[in-house]
PDB file of C-alpha atoms in Angstrom:
ATOM      1  CA  MET A   1    -120.096 231.509  43.422  1.00 60.00           C
ATOM      2  CA  ALA A   2    -122.860 230.577  40.962  1.00 79.00           C
ATOM      3  CA  CYS A   3    -125.611 229.572  43.372  1.00 90.00           C
ATOM      4  CA  LEU A   4    -129.212 229.651  42.207  1.00 96.00           C
ATOM      5  CA  SER A   5    -131.715 231.876  43.968  1.00 96.00           C
ATOM      6  CA  PRO A   6    -135.006 230.315  45.109  1.00 96.00           C
ATOM      7  CA  SER A   7    -136.816 231.978  42.193  1.00 97.00           C
ATOM      8  CA  GLN A   8    -134.268 230.643  39.681  1.00 97.00           C
ATOM      9  CA  LEU A   9    -134.550 227.152  41.110  1.00 98.00           C
ATOM     10  CA  GLN A  10    -138.343 227.337  40.889  1.00 98.00           C
ATOM     11  CA  LYS A  11    -138.191 228.495  37.267  1.00 98.00           C
ATOM     12  CA  PHE A  12    -135.853 225.637  36.356  1.00 98.00           C
ATOM     13  CA  GLN A  13    -138.160 223.144  38.043  1.00 98.00           C
ATOM     14  CA  GLU A  14    -141.163 224.561  36.163  1.00 98.00           C
ATOM     15  CA  ASP A  15    -139.617 225.005  32.708  1.00 98.00           C
ATOM     16  CA  GLY A  16    -136.932 222.306  32.584  1.00 98.00           C
ATOM     17  CA  PHE A  17    -134.264 224.788  31.493  1.00 98.00           C
ATOM     18  CA  LEU A  18    -132.707 227.972  32.835  1.00 98.00           C
ATOM     19  CA  VAL A  19    -130.444 230.648  31.329  1.00 98.00           C
ATOM     20  CA  LEU A  20    -127.589 232.032  33.441  1.00 98.00           C
ATOM     21  CA  GLU A  21    -126.003 234.920  31.560  1.00 98.00           C
ATOM     22  CA  GLY A  22    -122.380 235.826  32.280  1.00 98.00           C
ATOM     23  CA  PHE A  23    -121.471 232.472  33.813  1.00 98.00           C
ATOM     24  CA  LEU A  24    -118.039 232.512  32.152  1.00 98.00           C
ATOM     25  CA  SER A  25    -115.875 235.501  31.309  1.00 97.00           C
ATOM     26  CA  ALA A  26    -114.786 236.331  27.773  1.00 97.00           C
ATOM     27  CA  ASP A  27    -111.241 235.253  28.677  1.00 97.00           C
ATOM     28  CA  GLU A  28    -112.475 231.856  29.860  1.00 98.00           C
ATOM     29  CA  CYS A  29    -114.367 231.390  26.580  1.00 98.00           C
ATOM     30  CA  VAL A  30    -111.332 232.385  24.531  1.00 98.00           C
ATOM     31  CA  ALA A  31    -109.132 229.903  26.411  1.00 98.00           C
ATOM     32  CA  MET A  32    -111.425 227.018  25.443  1.00 98.00           C
ATOM     33  CA  GLN A  33    -111.641 228.170  21.829  1.00 98.00           C
ATOM     34  CA  GLN A  34    -107.880 228.451  21.606  1.00 98.00           C
ATOM     35  CA  ARG A  35    -107.428 224.966  23.035  1.00 98.00           C
ATOM     36  CA  ILE A  36    -109.920 223.520  20.570  1.00 98.00           C
ATOM     37  CA  GLY A  37    -108.019 225.234  17.775  1.00 96.00           C
ATOM     38  CA  GLU A  38    -104.901 223.376  18.875  1.00 97.00           C
ATOM     39  CA  LEU A  39    -106.726 220.034  18.943  1.00 96.00           C
ATOM     40  CA  VAL A  40    -108.168 220.641  15.484  1.00 94.00           C
ATOM     41  CA  ALA A  41    -104.771 221.643  14.096  1.00 93.00           C
ATOM     42  CA  ASP A  42    -103.273 218.392  15.426  1.00 93.00           C
ATOM     43  CA  MET A  43    -106.104 216.047  14.432  1.00 90.00           C
ATOM     44  CA  ASP A  44    -105.280 213.146  12.151  1.00 84.00           C
ATOM     45  CA  VAL A  45    -108.336 211.748  10.425  1.00 70.00           C
ATOM     46  CA  PRO A  46    -107.634 208.540   8.483  1.00 70.00           C
ATOM     47  CA  ILE A  47    -109.913 208.111   5.487  1.00 71.00           C
ATOM     48  CA  HIS A  48    -111.134 204.743   6.730  1.00 63.00           C
ATOM     49  CA  CYS A  49    -112.519 206.427   9.895  1.00 64.00           C
ATOM     50  CA  ARG A  50    -114.894 208.717   8.006  1.00 68.00           C
ATOM     51  CA  ILE A  51    -118.431 207.488   8.425  1.00 56.00           C
ATOM     52  CA  GLU A  52    -121.650 209.408   8.971  1.00 54.00           C
ATOM     53  CA  PHE A  53    -123.156 209.858  12.406  1.00 53.00           C
ATOM     54  CA  SER A  54    -126.540 211.236  13.378  1.00 59.00           C
ATOM     55  CA  THR A  55    -128.866 210.935  16.348  1.00 52.00           C
ATOM     56  CA  GLN A  56    -131.695 210.529  13.841  1.00 58.00           C
ATOM     57  CA  GLU A  57    -132.936 206.955  13.603  1.00 51.00           C
ATOM     58  CA  GLU A  58    -132.933 206.894   9.800  1.00 50.00           C
ATOM     59  CA  GLU A  59    -129.471 208.460   9.602  1.00 51.00           C
ATOM     60  CA  GLN A  60    -127.729 206.676  12.432  1.00 51.00           C
ATOM     61  CA  LEU A  61    -123.971 206.581  12.003  1.00 45.00           C
ATOM     62  CA  ARG A  62    -123.913 208.358   8.657  1.00 47.00           C
ATOM     63  CA  SER A  63    -121.937 211.517   9.448  1.00 40.00           C
ATOM     64  CA  GLN A  64    -118.177 211.629   9.190  1.00 42.00           C
ATOM     65  CA  VAL A  65    -116.130 210.459  12.167  1.00 49.00           C
ATOM     66  CA  GLY A  66    -112.418 210.571  12.923  1.00 49.00           C
ATOM     67  CA  VAL A  67    -110.411 209.925  16.053  1.00 46.00           C
ATOM     68  CA  ARG A  68    -107.389 211.520  17.664  1.00 48.00           C
ATOM     69  CA  GLY A  69    -104.775 208.924  18.477  1.00 42.00           C
ATOM     70  CA  SER A  70    -106.770 206.028  16.987  1.00 41.00           C
ATOM     71  CA  PRO A  71    -105.533 202.679  15.710  1.00 41.00           C
ATOM     72  CA  ALA A  72    -104.232 202.807  12.161  1.00 40.00           C
ATOM     73  CA  ASN A  73    -106.426 200.212  10.517  1.00 38.00           C
ATOM     74  CA  ILE A  74    -110.182 199.740  10.880  1.00 37.00           C
ATOM     75  CA  PRO A  75    -111.298 198.002   7.706  1.00 41.00           C
ATOM     76  CA  SER A  76    -114.934 197.196   8.345  1.00 44.00           C
ATOM     77  CA  LEU A  77    -118.086 199.232   8.741  1.00 57.00           C
ATOM     78  CA  GLN A  78    -118.508 197.622  12.141  1.00 59.00           C
ATOM     79  CA  GLY A  79    -115.106 198.930  13.149  1.00 55.00           C
ATOM     80  CA  LYS A  80    -116.160 202.407  12.098  1.00 64.00           C
ATOM     81  CA  LYS A  81    -119.359 202.130  14.121  1.00 77.00           C
ATOM     82  CA  ASP A  82    -117.269 201.070  17.091  1.00 80.00           C
ATOM     83  CA  TYR A  83    -115.490 204.413  16.863  1.00 79.00           C
ATOM     84  CA  PHE A  84    -118.686 206.108  17.954  1.00 86.00           C
ATOM     85  CA  LEU A  85    -119.867 203.439  20.369  1.00 89.00           C
ATOM     86  CA  SER A  86    -116.525 203.426  22.206  1.00 89.00           C
ATOM     87  CA  SER A  87    -115.966 207.191  22.179  1.00 93.00           C
ATOM     88  CA  GLY A  88    -117.230 207.779  25.707  1.00 96.00           C
ATOM     89  CA  ASP A  89    -113.752 207.654  27.230  1.00 97.00           C
ATOM     90  CA  LYS A  90    -111.847 209.287  24.352  1.00 95.00           C
ATOM     91  CA  ILE A  91    -111.465 212.525  22.413  1.00 95.00           C
ATOM     92  CA  ARG A  92    -112.855 211.938  18.931  1.00 93.00           C
ATOM     93  CA  PHE A  93    -113.781 214.094  15.969  1.00 91.00           C
ATOM     94  CA  PHE A  94    -117.222 214.061  14.365  1.00 88.00           C
ATOM     95  CA  PHE A  95    -117.957 215.788  11.078  1.00 87.00           C
ATOM     96  CA  GLU A  96    -120.736 217.493   9.182  1.00 86.00           C
ATOM     97  CA  LYS A  97    -122.540 215.665   6.411  1.00 82.00           C
ATOM     98  CA  GLY A  98    -121.363 216.249   2.872  1.00 81.00           C
ATOM     99  CA  VAL A  99    -117.810 217.379   3.638  1.00 84.00           C
ATOM    100  CA  PHE A 100    -116.080 214.389   1.999  1.00 83.00           C
ATOM    101  CA  ASP A 101    -116.061 213.101  -1.550  1.00 83.00           C
ATOM    102  CA  GLU A 102    -116.792 209.478  -2.417  1.00 80.00           C
ATOM    103  CA  LYS A 103    -113.173 208.552  -1.628  1.00 79.00           C
ATOM    104  CA  GLY A 104    -113.207 210.202   1.775  1.00 79.00           C
ATOM    105  CA  ASN A 105    -111.186 213.274   0.841  1.00 82.00           C
ATOM    106  CA  PHE A 106    -112.116 216.655   2.301  1.00 84.00           C
ATOM    107  CA  LEU A 107    -114.306 218.852   0.128  1.00 86.00           C
ATOM    108  CA  VAL A 108    -113.993 221.766   2.562  1.00 85.00           C
ATOM    109  CA  PRO A 109    -111.128 223.007   4.734  1.00 87.00           C
ATOM    110  CA  PRO A 110    -110.825 220.455   7.568  1.00 85.00           C
ATOM    111  CA  GLU A 111    -111.345 223.052  10.285  1.00 88.00           C
ATOM    112  CA  LYS A 112    -114.675 223.992   8.669  1.00 88.00           C
ATOM    113  CA  SER A 113    -115.856 220.400   8.437  1.00 88.00           C
ATOM    114  CA  ILE A 114    -116.152 219.516  12.122  1.00 91.00           C
ATOM    115  CA  ASN A 115    -119.547 219.130  13.749  1.00 90.00           C
ATOM    116  CA  LYS A 116    -118.336 218.341  17.267  1.00 92.00           C
ATOM    117  CA  ILE A 117    -115.549 216.865  19.380  1.00 94.00           C
ATOM    118  CA  GLY A 118    -116.502 214.368  22.112  1.00 95.00           C
ATOM    119  CA  HIS A 119    -117.035 212.643  24.441  1.00 97.00           C
ATOM    120  CA  ALA A 120    -114.355 212.865  27.169  1.00 98.00           C
ATOM    121  CA  LEU A 121    -112.803 216.319  26.886  1.00 98.00           C
ATOM    122  CA  HIS A 122    -113.676 216.750  30.563  1.00 98.00           C
ATOM    123  CA  ALA A 123    -111.368 213.872  31.479  1.00 98.00           C
ATOM    124  CA  HIS A 124    -108.472 214.052  29.047  1.00 98.00           C
ATOM    125  CA  ASP A 125    -107.912 217.752  28.369  1.00 98.00           C
ATOM    126  CA  PRO A 126    -106.736 219.999  31.225  1.00 98.00           C
ATOM    127  CA  VAL A 127    -108.479 223.147  29.922  1.00 98.00           C
ATOM    128  CA  PHE A 128    -111.882 221.480  29.724  1.00 98.00           C
ATOM    129  CA  ARG A 129    -111.347 219.494  32.914  1.00 98.00           C
ATOM    130  CA  HIS A 130    -110.663 222.757  34.742  1.00 98.00           C
ATOM    131  CA  VAL A 131    -113.885 224.347  33.480  1.00 98.00           C
ATOM    132  CA  THR A 132    -116.008 221.247  34.137  1.00 98.00           C
ATOM    133  CA  HIS A 133    -114.827 220.890  37.731  1.00 98.00           C
ATOM    134  CA  SER A 134    -114.542 224.612  38.451  1.00 98.00           C
ATOM    135  CA  PRO A 135    -115.766 226.021  41.774  1.00 97.00           C
ATOM    136  CA  LYS A 136    -118.529 227.839  39.870  1.00 97.00           C
ATOM    137  CA  VAL A 137    -119.871 224.620  38.352  1.00 98.00           C
ATOM    138  CA  GLN A 138    -119.595 222.772  41.666  1.00 98.00           C
ATOM    139  CA  ALA A 139    -121.448 225.550  43.488  1.00 97.00           C
ATOM    140  CA  LEU A 140    -124.169 225.519  40.844  1.00 98.00           C
ATOM    141  CA  ALA A 141    -124.603 221.753  41.155  1.00 98.00           C
ATOM    142  CA  LYS A 142    -124.813 221.986  44.943  1.00 98.00           C
ATOM    143  CA  SER A 143    -127.457 224.706  44.727  1.00 97.00           C
ATOM    144  CA  LEU A 144    -129.493 222.294  42.576  1.00 98.00           C
ATOM    145  CA  GLY A 145    -129.305 219.739  45.378  1.00 97.00           C
ATOM    146  CA  LEU A 146    -126.945 217.301  43.645  1.00 98.00           C
ATOM    147  CA  GLN A 147    -125.209 215.198  46.280  1.00 98.00           C
ATOM    148  CA  MET A 148    -122.986 212.805  44.317  1.00 98.00           C
ATOM    149  CA  PRO A 149    -122.935 214.057  40.713  1.00 98.00           C
ATOM    150  CA  VAL A 150    -120.663 212.406  38.175  1.00 98.00           C
ATOM    151  CA  VAL A 151    -119.683 213.620  34.699  1.00 98.00           C
ATOM    152  CA  VAL A 152    -120.889 211.209  32.019  1.00 98.00           C
ATOM    153  CA  GLN A 153    -119.867 212.959  28.799  1.00 98.00           C
ATOM    154  CA  SER A 154    -118.719 216.237  27.252  1.00 98.00           C
ATOM    155  CA  MET A 155    -118.782 217.772  23.769  1.00 98.00           C
ATOM    156  CA  TYR A 156    -117.491 220.830  21.962  1.00 98.00           C
ATOM    157  CA  ILE A 157    -120.068 221.826  19.346  1.00 96.00           C
ATOM    158  CA  PHE A 158    -119.056 224.014  16.399  1.00 95.00           C
ATOM    159  CA  LYS A 159    -122.356 224.791  14.625  1.00 95.00           C
ATOM    160  CA  GLN A 160    -120.463 225.819  11.504  1.00 93.00           C
ATOM    161  CA  PRO A 161    -121.519 228.965   9.623  1.00 93.00           C
ATOM    162  CA  HIS A 162    -123.099 229.285   6.215  1.00 80.00           C
ATOM    163  CA  PHE A 163    -120.318 229.770   3.711  1.00 56.00           C
ATOM    164  CA  GLY A 164    -122.279 230.952   0.703  1.00 43.00           C
ATOM    165  CA  GLY A 165    -121.084 230.342  -2.833  1.00 39.00           C
ATOM    166  CA  GLU A 166    -118.180 228.028  -3.561  1.00 45.00           C
ATOM    167  CA  GLY A 167    -114.489 227.764  -2.824  1.00 48.00           C
ATOM    168  CA  GLU A 168    -111.400 225.818  -3.770  1.00 52.00           C
ATOM    169  CA  LEU A 169    -109.430 223.400  -1.613  1.00 47.00           C
ATOM    170  CA  ARG A 170    -105.945 222.416  -2.800  1.00 46.00           C
ATOM    171  CA  THR A 171    -105.008 218.907  -1.706  1.00 51.00           C
ATOM    172  CA  GLY A 172    -102.700 216.145  -2.810  1.00 53.00           C
ATOM    173  CA  HIS A 173    -105.535 215.079  -5.093  1.00 50.00           C
ATOM    174  CA  GLY A 174    -105.618 218.429  -6.904  1.00 54.00           C
ATOM    175  CA  VAL A 175    -107.967 221.367  -6.634  1.00 52.00           C
ATOM    176  CA  GLN A 176    -111.444 220.480  -5.413  1.00 51.00           C
ATOM    177  CA  ARG A 177    -114.518 222.695  -5.454  1.00 55.00           C
ATOM    178  CA  TRP A 178    -116.632 222.930  -2.326  1.00 48.00           C
ATOM    179  CA  GLN A 179    -119.948 224.427  -1.338  1.00 53.00           C
ATOM    180  CA  ARG A 180    -121.594 224.620   2.066  1.00 51.00           C
ATOM    181  CA  VAL A 181    -124.983 225.647   3.354  1.00 50.00           C
ATOM    182  CA  GLY A 182    -124.242 225.837   7.096  1.00 65.00           C
ATOM    183  CA  ALA A 183    -124.502 223.437  10.014  1.00 78.00           C
ATOM    184  CA  ALA A 184    -127.589 221.253   9.953  1.00 82.00           C
ATOM    185  CA  ALA A 185    -130.526 221.633  12.290  1.00 90.00           C
ATOM    186  CA  VAL A 186    -130.753 219.411  15.359  1.00 92.00           C
ATOM    187  CA  SER A 187    -134.260 218.013  15.507  1.00 93.00           C
ATOM    188  CA  PRO A 188    -136.384 218.000  18.682  1.00 96.00           C
ATOM    189  CA  HIS A 189    -135.110 215.496  21.222  1.00 96.00           C
ATOM    190  CA  GLN A 190    -134.638 214.701  24.898  1.00 98.00           C
ATOM    191  CA  ASP A 191    -131.138 214.055  26.210  1.00 98.00           C
ATOM    192  CA  SER A 192    -132.411 211.112  28.257  1.00 98.00           C
ATOM    193  CA  THR A 193    -133.227 209.348  24.994  1.00 97.00           C
ATOM    194  CA  PHE A 194    -129.494 208.689  24.838  1.00 97.00           C
ATOM    195  CA  LEU A 195    -128.573 208.978  28.540  1.00 98.00           C
ATOM    196  CA  TYR A 196    -131.263 206.971  30.322  1.00 98.00           C
ATOM    197  CA  THR A 197    -131.435 206.441  34.066  1.00 98.00           C
ATOM    198  CA  GLU A 198    -133.728 204.826  36.599  1.00 98.00           C
ATOM    199  CA  PRO A 199    -135.354 206.737  38.078  1.00 98.00           C
ATOM    200  CA  LEU A 200    -135.657 209.478  35.490  1.00 98.00           C
ATOM    201  CA  GLY A 201    -134.830 213.073  36.311  1.00 97.00           C
ATOM    202  CA  ARG A 202    -131.216 212.370  37.280  1.00 98.00           C
ATOM    203  CA  VAL A 203    -129.444 213.737  34.172  1.00 98.00           C
ATOM    204  CA  LEU A 204    -128.563 217.414  33.818  1.00 98.00           C
ATOM    205  CA  GLY A 205    -126.959 219.175  30.869  1.00 98.00           C
ATOM    206  CA  MET A 206    -124.780 222.265  31.222  1.00 98.00           C
ATOM    207  CA  TRP A 207    -124.515 224.089  27.887  1.00 98.00           C
ATOM    208  CA  ILE A 208    -122.042 226.990  27.748  1.00 99.00           C
ATOM    209  CA  ALA A 209    -122.087 229.481  24.871  1.00 98.00           C
ATOM    210  CA  LEU A 210    -118.538 230.298  23.781  1.00 98.00           C
ATOM    211  CA  GLU A 211    -119.922 232.643  21.115  1.00 98.00           C
ATOM    212  CA  ASP A 212    -123.192 234.551  20.961  1.00 98.00           C
ATOM    213  CA  ALA A 213    -126.051 232.165  20.121  1.00 98.00           C
ATOM    214  CA  THR A 214    -128.665 233.990  18.049  1.00 98.00           C
ATOM    215  CA  LEU A 215    -131.760 233.225  16.018  1.00 97.00           C
ATOM    216  CA  GLU A 216    -129.626 233.486  12.890  1.00 96.00           C
ATOM    217  CA  ASN A 217    -126.794 231.133  13.856  1.00 96.00           C
ATOM    218  CA  GLY A 218    -128.838 228.395  15.525  1.00 96.00           C
ATOM    219  CA  CYS A 219    -129.589 229.122  19.176  1.00 98.00           C
ATOM    220  CA  LEU A 220    -131.376 226.516  21.274  1.00 98.00           C
ATOM    221  CA  TRP A 221    -135.184 226.282  21.384  1.00 98.00           C
ATOM    222  CA  PHE A 222    -137.145 224.630  24.242  1.00 98.00           C
ATOM    223  CA  ILE A 223    -140.679 223.530  25.026  1.00 98.00           C
ATOM    224  CA  PRO A 224    -141.140 224.852  28.577  1.00 98.00           C
ATOM    225  CA  GLY A 225    -142.506 222.239  30.960  1.00 98.00           C
ATOM    226  CA  SER A 226    -141.956 219.323  28.576  1.00 98.00           C
ATOM    227  CA  HIS A 227    -139.677 217.565  31.082  1.00 98.00           C
ATOM    228  CA  THR A 228    -142.574 216.159  33.109  1.00 97.00           C
ATOM    229  CA  GLY A 229    -143.968 213.626  30.638  1.00 94.00           C
ATOM    230  CA  GLY A 230    -141.290 210.928  30.659  1.00 96.00           C
ATOM    231  CA  VAL A 231    -139.140 209.796  27.735  1.00 97.00           C
ATOM    232  CA  SER A 232    -140.809 209.005  24.424  1.00 94.00           C
ATOM    233  CA  ARG A 233    -137.860 207.312  22.705  1.00 96.00           C
ATOM    234  CA  ARG A 234    -134.668 205.552  23.706  1.00 97.00           C
ATOM    235  CA  MET A 235    -131.507 204.699  21.815  1.00 95.00           C
ATOM    236  CA  VAL A 236    -130.187 201.389  23.154  1.00 96.00           C
ATOM    237  CA  ARG A 237    -127.377 198.992  22.470  1.00 95.00           C
ATOM    238  CA  ALA A 238    -128.329 196.109  20.212  1.00 92.00           C
ATOM    239  CA  PHE A 239    -126.485 193.086  18.909  1.00 84.00           C
ATOM    240  CA  ALA A 240    -126.628 191.449  15.492  1.00 76.00           C
ATOM    241  CA  GLY A 241    -124.915 188.216  16.374  1.00 77.00           C
ATOM    242  CA  LEU A 242    -121.745 189.354  18.125  1.00 79.00           C
ATOM    243  CA  LYS A 243    -121.724 192.775  16.440  1.00 83.00           C
ATOM    244  CA  LEU A 244    -122.590 195.756  18.638  1.00 88.00           C
ATOM    245  CA  ASN A 245    -124.894 198.372  17.158  1.00 89.00           C
ATOM    246  CA  THR A 246    -127.739 200.618  18.339  1.00 91.00           C
ATOM    247  CA  ARG A 247    -131.460 200.840  17.740  1.00 92.00           C
ATOM    248  CA  PHE A 248    -134.349 203.025  18.847  1.00 94.00           C
ATOM    249  CA  LEU A 249    -137.244 202.006  21.082  1.00 96.00           C
ATOM    250  CA  GLY A 250    -140.398 204.078  20.749  1.00 95.00           C
ATOM    251  CA  SER A 251    -140.734 207.118  18.506  1.00 92.00           C
ATOM    252  CA  GLU A 252    -140.341 210.864  18.771  1.00 90.00           C
ATOM    253  CA  PRO A 253    -143.674 212.703  18.779  1.00 93.00           C
ATOM    254  CA  VAL A 254    -144.349 215.311  16.123  1.00 94.00           C
ATOM    255  CA  TRP A 255    -144.025 218.476  18.173  1.00 96.00           C
ATOM    256  CA  ASP A 256    -146.002 221.594  17.362  1.00 97.00           C
ATOM    257  CA  ASP A 257    -143.480 224.278  16.347  1.00 96.00           C
ATOM    258  CA  SER A 258    -145.527 226.919  18.151  1.00 98.00           C
ATOM    259  CA  LEU A 259    -144.658 225.280  21.487  1.00 98.00           C
ATOM    260  CA  PHE A 260    -140.941 226.034  21.144  1.00 98.00           C
ATOM    261  CA  VAL A 261    -139.409 229.134  22.716  1.00 98.00           C
ATOM    262  CA  PRO A 262    -136.127 230.481  21.285  1.00 98.00           C
ATOM    263  CA  THR A 263    -133.305 231.006  23.769  1.00 98.00           C
ATOM    264  CA  PRO A 264    -130.687 233.373  22.324  1.00 98.00           C
ATOM    265  CA  VAL A 265    -127.821 234.019  24.735  1.00 98.00           C
ATOM    266  CA  GLN A 266    -124.600 235.973  24.849  1.00 98.00           C
ATOM    267  CA  ARG A 267    -121.105 234.562  24.978  1.00 98.00           C
ATOM    268  CA  GLY A 268    -120.357 233.145  28.413  1.00 98.00           C
ATOM    269  CA  ALA A 269    -123.946 232.213  29.234  1.00 98.00           C
ATOM    270  CA  LEU A 270    -124.769 228.794  30.674  1.00 98.00           C
ATOM    271  CA  ILE A 271    -128.050 227.024  30.008  1.00 98.00           C
ATOM    272  CA  LEU A 272    -129.169 224.344  32.455  1.00 98.00           C
ATOM    273  CA  ILE A 273    -130.981 221.555  30.582  1.00 99.00           C
ATOM    274  CA  HIS A 274    -133.123 218.943  32.325  1.00 98.00           C
ATOM    275  CA  GLY A 275    -132.572 215.506  30.831  1.00 98.00           C
ATOM    276  CA  GLU A 276    -136.196 215.172  29.726  1.00 98.00           C
ATOM    277  CA  VAL A 277    -136.923 218.680  28.390  1.00 98.00           C
ATOM    278  CA  VAL A 278    -137.589 218.768  24.634  1.00 98.00           C
ATOM    279  CA  HIS A 279    -135.219 221.050  22.745  1.00 98.00           C
ATOM    280  CA  LYS A 280    -133.790 221.636  19.283  1.00 97.00           C
ATOM    281  CA  SER A 281    -131.709 224.043  17.216  1.00 97.00           C
ATOM    282  CA  GLU A 282    -132.231 225.312  13.694  1.00 95.00           C
ATOM    283  CA  GLN A 283    -129.785 225.294  10.798  1.00 92.00           C
ATOM    284  CA  ASN A 284    -127.049 227.913  10.926  1.00 94.00           C
ATOM    285  CA  LEU A 285    -127.608 230.064   7.856  1.00 91.00           C
ATOM    286  CA  SER A 286    -125.521 232.978   9.116  1.00 95.00           C
ATOM    287  CA  ASP A 287    -121.875 233.757   8.421  1.00 94.00           C
ATOM    288  CA  ARG A 288    -120.969 233.220  12.104  1.00 95.00           C
ATOM    289  CA  SER A 289    -120.281 229.982  13.943  1.00 96.00           C
ATOM    290  CA  ARG A 290    -121.967 229.146  17.248  1.00 97.00           C
ATOM    291  CA  HIS A 291    -119.371 227.390  19.388  1.00 98.00           C
ATOM    292  CA  ALA A 292    -120.511 225.815  22.646  1.00 98.00           C
ATOM    293  CA  TYR A 293    -119.108 223.493  25.292  1.00 98.00           C
ATOM    294  CA  THR A 294    -121.593 221.141  26.895  1.00 98.00           C
ATOM    295  CA  PHE A 295    -121.370 218.347  29.423  1.00 98.00           C
ATOM    296  CA  HIS A 296    -123.829 216.110  31.244  1.00 98.00           C
ATOM    297  CA  LEU A 297    -124.010 215.254  34.910  1.00 98.00           C
ATOM    298  CA  MET A 298    -125.821 212.386  36.601  1.00 98.00           C
ATOM    299  CA  GLU A 299    -126.841 212.323  40.255  1.00 98.00           C
ATOM    300  CA  SER A 300    -125.316 208.945  41.103  1.00 98.00           C
ATOM    301  CA  LEU A 301    -126.838 208.643  44.572  1.00 98.00           C
ATOM    302  CA  GLY A 302    -129.742 206.214  44.318  1.00 98.00           C
ATOM    303  CA  THR A 303    -129.542 206.141  40.504  1.00 98.00           C
ATOM    304  CA  MET A 304    -129.037 203.283  38.058  1.00 98.00           C
ATOM    305  CA  TRP A 305    -127.299 204.100  34.775  1.00 98.00           C
ATOM    306  CA  SER A 306    -128.905 201.958  32.102  1.00 98.00           C
ATOM    307  CA  LEU A 307    -126.684 199.173  30.795  1.00 97.00           C
ATOM    308  CA  GLU A 308    -128.499 199.643  27.477  1.00 97.00           C
ATOM    309  CA  ASN A 309    -127.167 203.177  26.972  1.00 98.00           C
ATOM    310  CA  TRP A 310    -124.753 203.568  24.068  1.00 95.00           C
ATOM    311  CA  LEU A 311    -122.271 205.276  26.422  1.00 97.00           C
ATOM    312  CA  GLN A 312    -120.873 203.205  29.278  1.00 97.00           C
ATOM    313  CA  PRO A 313    -118.206 203.886  31.904  1.00 97.00           C
ATOM    314  CA  THR A 314    -115.020 201.902  31.378  1.00 97.00           C
ATOM    315  CA  ALA A 315    -112.253 200.542  33.551  1.00 96.00           C
ATOM    316  CA  GLU A 316    -110.010 203.222  32.076  1.00 95.00           C
ATOM    317  CA  LEU A 317    -112.543 205.983  32.731  1.00 97.00           C
ATOM    318  CA  PRO A 318    -115.280 205.433  35.306  1.00 98.00           C
ATOM    319  CA  PHE A 319    -117.634 208.415  35.442  1.00 98.00           C
ATOM    320  CA  PRO A 320    -115.559 210.940  37.440  1.00 98.00           C
ATOM    321  CA  PRO A 321    -117.133 212.652  40.478  1.00 98.00           C
ATOM    322  CA  LEU A 322    -117.856 216.334  39.862  1.00 98.00           C
ATOM    323  CA  TYR A 323    -116.883 217.385  43.360  1.00 98.00           C
ATOM    324  CA  THR A 324    -113.119 217.375  43.703  1.00 89.00           C
TER     325      THR A 324
END
């Protein structure tokens, strides 16, 4: 079982993150990658679903989004935004910037265009549900003192590689040229900006490397101890008339790059991430992807999930208990 030692628990409490190498076996990693390959092969991304999404305030909802099993017709921009805002209980496909032309056609092979898949793999896919609720994960959560943890979201992150040069994609619209420069950087942030609770300190991320995460392909970077200063910015639901949208409250500080510590890990490693620790990843300029599966837990005992969070439990999918 994956129980933390007293020294590991102390280090997590001091730093706000903790690396656990060898948490999953190579076979367990391969099983998740193979399952994602099947989902990607079956995805159907209508052109009218392709909008841009970003957690950056100035780029909110500007990356490309598609949905598996979605309604056939969403004509308005608001409808496209709803695809993100209602993705908490579904499996939906989110894409890198710059992978579509002005008409919404792919400029790169579809399987190379995906940024992530979220946000309910843990609920709707048996492979990811098995990993999320595995005895190892449950034992780890118990060793952290979580009494009634629930799973609030999950994501499969691709961190696409640098392609270099150009290529050709043959489609029904003819031969199209494409060029890529690798998955974009993820700027410094706190997960509780998007997953806010009262009191704070009740959200925990579990980030599992399904491929080696290196300095070259965009490993995570953390500011040790930055989880003790509260949350500097929040993304909240906002309404323009009857139209649901989001906006940011507060602003992200300009963090000194020298404060960040790189955290390269091998395939199968798990990184515990406190909801308030500041972290980032750099652009992937290598020729190797950096696949990861990540999910977030909330200690539900004595905790209020903010009704202003973009992600909300639904009647169809209340936040499922981790302990089963």
